[in-house]
């Protein structure tokens, strides 16, 4: 049984519609898929509907952008939370709103040197997508400035570049508490992904665990082997759920569906804990 609990559609920075993503997953031989768009749950209905049509199991999820007080980026996956929970929704919407302001500022800075406009960025994003650097990267590709998203990230959109601007993001401990209160299951995404930038110190793990963190995404291409061993040890010590996933973004990233996966017994723990919304087609 192949279970992939971390994927993105074009309602965030993936390149496929939620329905197409589920069809791709069925073709790739997956059995159960979670849709975890950045700061956005508007893809759930279409994904659930397509799961029913294709015989796939579907787990509703989200990936919440967070940042520690010393500015380290943390991504928190949440499964089966109540998407209408007001406190959580307010926090997510604050990040989504600030992402727009921030993207416009990045475009302003870029437009001094490159033929980039806000219009062009909007052409590369779905109307209710969570706007991020990948959409700006796509505009840079269209403008002929770079060949692909990866090159845009490496050369232009990286933190420290004169074009980089950050956005508001919740504290990870607060986000864990909010997900719990929305009856969801919080799982730390790619926790030791050193290539993405600085990673958190041990005490942040423990603060998040004290707040109710339920699991660690251990098997992810951005966690180096040594880091995966450390995460497995921590999961065992703290009785945390262990997940593995692709972090598929369609054509936006090399990650392929099912390249990492979660075991059925670990999924069962998630399904038991998450009561804010419903999975589809899992028996
Ligand atoms: P943002 O959320 O706007 O800060 O942009 C971060 C997003 O960019 C992440 O969710 C990744 O999916 C994506 N990303 C980061 N690095 C790369 C890369 N090298 N190539 C393609 N996408 C990337
Ligand atoms: Fe992404
Ligand atoms: Fe992430
Ligand atoms: Zn992701």
PDB file of C-alpha atoms in Angstrom, residues 80 185 214 235 238-242 263-274:
ATOM      1  CA  UNK A  80      -7.981  16.424   9.338  1.00  0.00           C
ATOM      2  CA  UNK A 185      -3.049  16.373  13.715  1.00  0.00           C
ATOM      3  CA  UNK A 214       1.852  14.541  16.975  1.00  0.00           C
ATOM      4  CA  UNK A 235      10.075   9.914  17.405  1.00  0.00           C
ATOM      5  CA  UNK A 238       8.544  10.782  22.355  1.00  0.00           C
ATOM      6  CA  UNK A 239       6.118   8.256  20.834  1.00  0.00           C
ATOM      7  CA  UNK A 240       5.560  10.475  17.801  1.00  0.00           C
ATOM      8  CA  UNK A 241       3.964   9.404  14.521  1.00  0.00           C
ATOM      9  CA  UNK A 242       6.526   8.936  11.721  1.00  0.00           C
ATOM     10  CA  UNK A 263       3.192   3.118   6.587  1.00  0.00           C
ATOM     11  CA  UNK A 264      -0.421   2.137   7.077  1.00  0.00           C
ATOM     12  CA  UNK A 265      -0.067   1.812  10.878  1.00  0.00           C
ATOM     13  CA  UNK A 266       1.269   5.371  11.156  1.00  0.00           C
ATOM     14  CA  UNK A 267      -1.611   6.631   8.990  1.00  0.00           C
ATOM     15  CA  UNK A 268      -4.042   4.850  11.305  1.00  0.00           C
ATOM     16  CA  UNK A 269      -2.698   6.905  14.211  1.00  0.00           C
ATOM     17  CA  UNK A 270      -3.352  10.106  12.233  1.00  0.00           C
ATOM     18  CA  UNK A 271      -6.874   9.002  11.293  1.00  0.00           C
ATOM     19  CA  UNK A 272      -7.651   8.227  14.916  1.00  0.00           C
ATOM     20  CA  UNK A 273      -6.403  11.589  16.227  1.00  0.00           C
ATOM     21  CA  UNK A 274      -7.868  13.883  13.563  1.00  0.00           C
TER      22      UNK A 274
END
